[in-house]
GROMACS .gro file of C-alpha atoms in nm:
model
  103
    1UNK     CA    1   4.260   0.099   0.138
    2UNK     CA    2   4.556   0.037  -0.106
    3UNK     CA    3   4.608   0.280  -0.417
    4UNK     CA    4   4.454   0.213  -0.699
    5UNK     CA    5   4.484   0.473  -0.945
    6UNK     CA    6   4.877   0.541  -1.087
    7UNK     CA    7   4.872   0.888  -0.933
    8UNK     CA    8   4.739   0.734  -0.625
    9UNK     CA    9   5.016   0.453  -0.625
   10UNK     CA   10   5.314   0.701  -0.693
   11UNK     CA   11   5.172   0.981  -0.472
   12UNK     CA   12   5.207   0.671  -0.173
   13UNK     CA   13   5.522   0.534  -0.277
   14UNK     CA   14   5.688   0.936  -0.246
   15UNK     CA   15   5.472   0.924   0.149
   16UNK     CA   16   5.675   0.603   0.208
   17UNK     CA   17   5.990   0.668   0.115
   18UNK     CA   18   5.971   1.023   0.296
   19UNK     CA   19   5.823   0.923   0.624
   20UNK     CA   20   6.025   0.601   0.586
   21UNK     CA   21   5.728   0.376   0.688
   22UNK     CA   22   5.600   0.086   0.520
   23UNK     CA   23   5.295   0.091   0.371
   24UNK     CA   24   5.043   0.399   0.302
   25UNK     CA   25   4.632   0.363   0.259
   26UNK     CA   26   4.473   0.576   0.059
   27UNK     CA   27   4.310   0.748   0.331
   28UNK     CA   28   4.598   0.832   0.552
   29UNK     CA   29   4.654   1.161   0.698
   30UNK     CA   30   4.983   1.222   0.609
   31UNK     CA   31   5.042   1.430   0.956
   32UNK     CA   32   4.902   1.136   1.175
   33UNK     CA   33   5.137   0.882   1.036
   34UNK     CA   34   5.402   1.135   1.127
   35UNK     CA   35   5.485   1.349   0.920
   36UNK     CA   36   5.559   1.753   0.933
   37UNK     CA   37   5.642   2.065   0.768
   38UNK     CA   38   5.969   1.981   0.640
   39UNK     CA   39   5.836   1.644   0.524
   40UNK     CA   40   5.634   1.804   0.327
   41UNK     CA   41   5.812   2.015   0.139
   42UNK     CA   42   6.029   1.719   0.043
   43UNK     CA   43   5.686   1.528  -0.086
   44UNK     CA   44   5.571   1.895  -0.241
   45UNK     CA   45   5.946   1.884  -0.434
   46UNK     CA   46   5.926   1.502  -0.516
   47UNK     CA   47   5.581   1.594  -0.661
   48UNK     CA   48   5.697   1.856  -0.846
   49UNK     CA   49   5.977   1.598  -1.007
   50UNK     CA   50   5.780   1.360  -1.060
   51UNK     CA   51   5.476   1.520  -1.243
   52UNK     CA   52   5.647   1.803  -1.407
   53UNK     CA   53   5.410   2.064  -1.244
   54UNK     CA   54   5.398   2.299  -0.917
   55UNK     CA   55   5.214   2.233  -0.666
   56UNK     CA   56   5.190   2.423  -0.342
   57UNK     CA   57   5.305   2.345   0.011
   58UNK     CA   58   4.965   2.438   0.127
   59UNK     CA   59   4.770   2.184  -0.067
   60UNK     CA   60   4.938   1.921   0.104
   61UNK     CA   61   4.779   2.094   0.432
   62UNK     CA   62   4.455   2.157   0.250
   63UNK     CA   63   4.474   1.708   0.104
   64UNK     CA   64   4.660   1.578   0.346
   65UNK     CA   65   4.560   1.230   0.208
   66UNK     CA   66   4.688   1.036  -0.048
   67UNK     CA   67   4.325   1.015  -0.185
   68UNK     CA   68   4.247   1.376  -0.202
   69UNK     CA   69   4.586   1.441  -0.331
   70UNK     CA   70   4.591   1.225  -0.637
   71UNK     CA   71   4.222   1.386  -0.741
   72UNK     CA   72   4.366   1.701  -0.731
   73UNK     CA   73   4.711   1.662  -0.883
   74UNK     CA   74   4.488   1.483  -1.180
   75UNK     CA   75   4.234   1.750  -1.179
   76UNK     CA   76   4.590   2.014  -1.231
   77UNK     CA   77   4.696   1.802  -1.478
   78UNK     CA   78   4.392   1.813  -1.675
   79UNK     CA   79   4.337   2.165  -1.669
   80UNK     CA   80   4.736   2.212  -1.752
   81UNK     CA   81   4.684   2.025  -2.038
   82UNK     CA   82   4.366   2.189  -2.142
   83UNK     CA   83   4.569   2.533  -2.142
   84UNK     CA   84   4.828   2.459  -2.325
   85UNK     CA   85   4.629   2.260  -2.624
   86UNK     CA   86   4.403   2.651  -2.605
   87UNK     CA   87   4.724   2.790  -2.637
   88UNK     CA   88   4.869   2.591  -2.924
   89UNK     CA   89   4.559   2.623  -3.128
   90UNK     CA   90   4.619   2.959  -3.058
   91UNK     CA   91   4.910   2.993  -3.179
   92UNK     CA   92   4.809   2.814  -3.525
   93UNK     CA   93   4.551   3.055  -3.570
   94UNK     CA   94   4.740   3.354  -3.528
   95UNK     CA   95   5.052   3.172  -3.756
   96UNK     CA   96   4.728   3.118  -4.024
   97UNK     CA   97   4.623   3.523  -4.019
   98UNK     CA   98   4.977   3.647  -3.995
   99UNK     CA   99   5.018   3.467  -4.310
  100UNK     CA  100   4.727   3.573  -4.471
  101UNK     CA  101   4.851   3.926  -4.359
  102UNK     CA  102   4.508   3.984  -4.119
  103UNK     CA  103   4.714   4.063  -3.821
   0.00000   0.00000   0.00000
């Protein structure tokens, strides 16, 4: 099955490039089409470049598709995103009380 989503099409365009093959379904296992530890930590780095955000060696082990991947990289994303909006309303609510001297 081809990628669909854009995570899913970037996540198999870093698996080609890496394993230097072709063409990557969604539901490859990225071990069976050959690749291995070191691999990996070059798609766990490229990853990291490309999304801005750190993801483990071990969840390439744990998703070893490109499927599973993507949901989970998006799912990180999400929550990322979620924290740091928390965080910057936050931050305007403590800026509002330490200007209303409540702090």
């Amino acid at each position: 099955v081809a990628p669909q989503t854009e995570t899913q099409k970037v996540l198999a365009e870093i698996w080609k490039e890496v394993l230097g093959i072709e063409q990557v379904g969604i539901h490859d296992n990225f071990f069976d089409l050959g690749g291995h530890s070191l691999m990996a930590t070059q798609v766990v780095s490229r990853v990291r470049q490309t999304f801005g955000m750190e993801l483990l060696l071990q969840s390439l082990f744990k998703y070893p598709n490109v499927a599973t991947l993507a949901e989970e990289i998006e799912t990180m994303l999400i929550v990322a995103k979620d924290v740091l909006q928390s965080v910057g309303e936050g931050s305007a609510i403590q800026q509002e009380d330490e200007e209303k001297g409540e702090l």
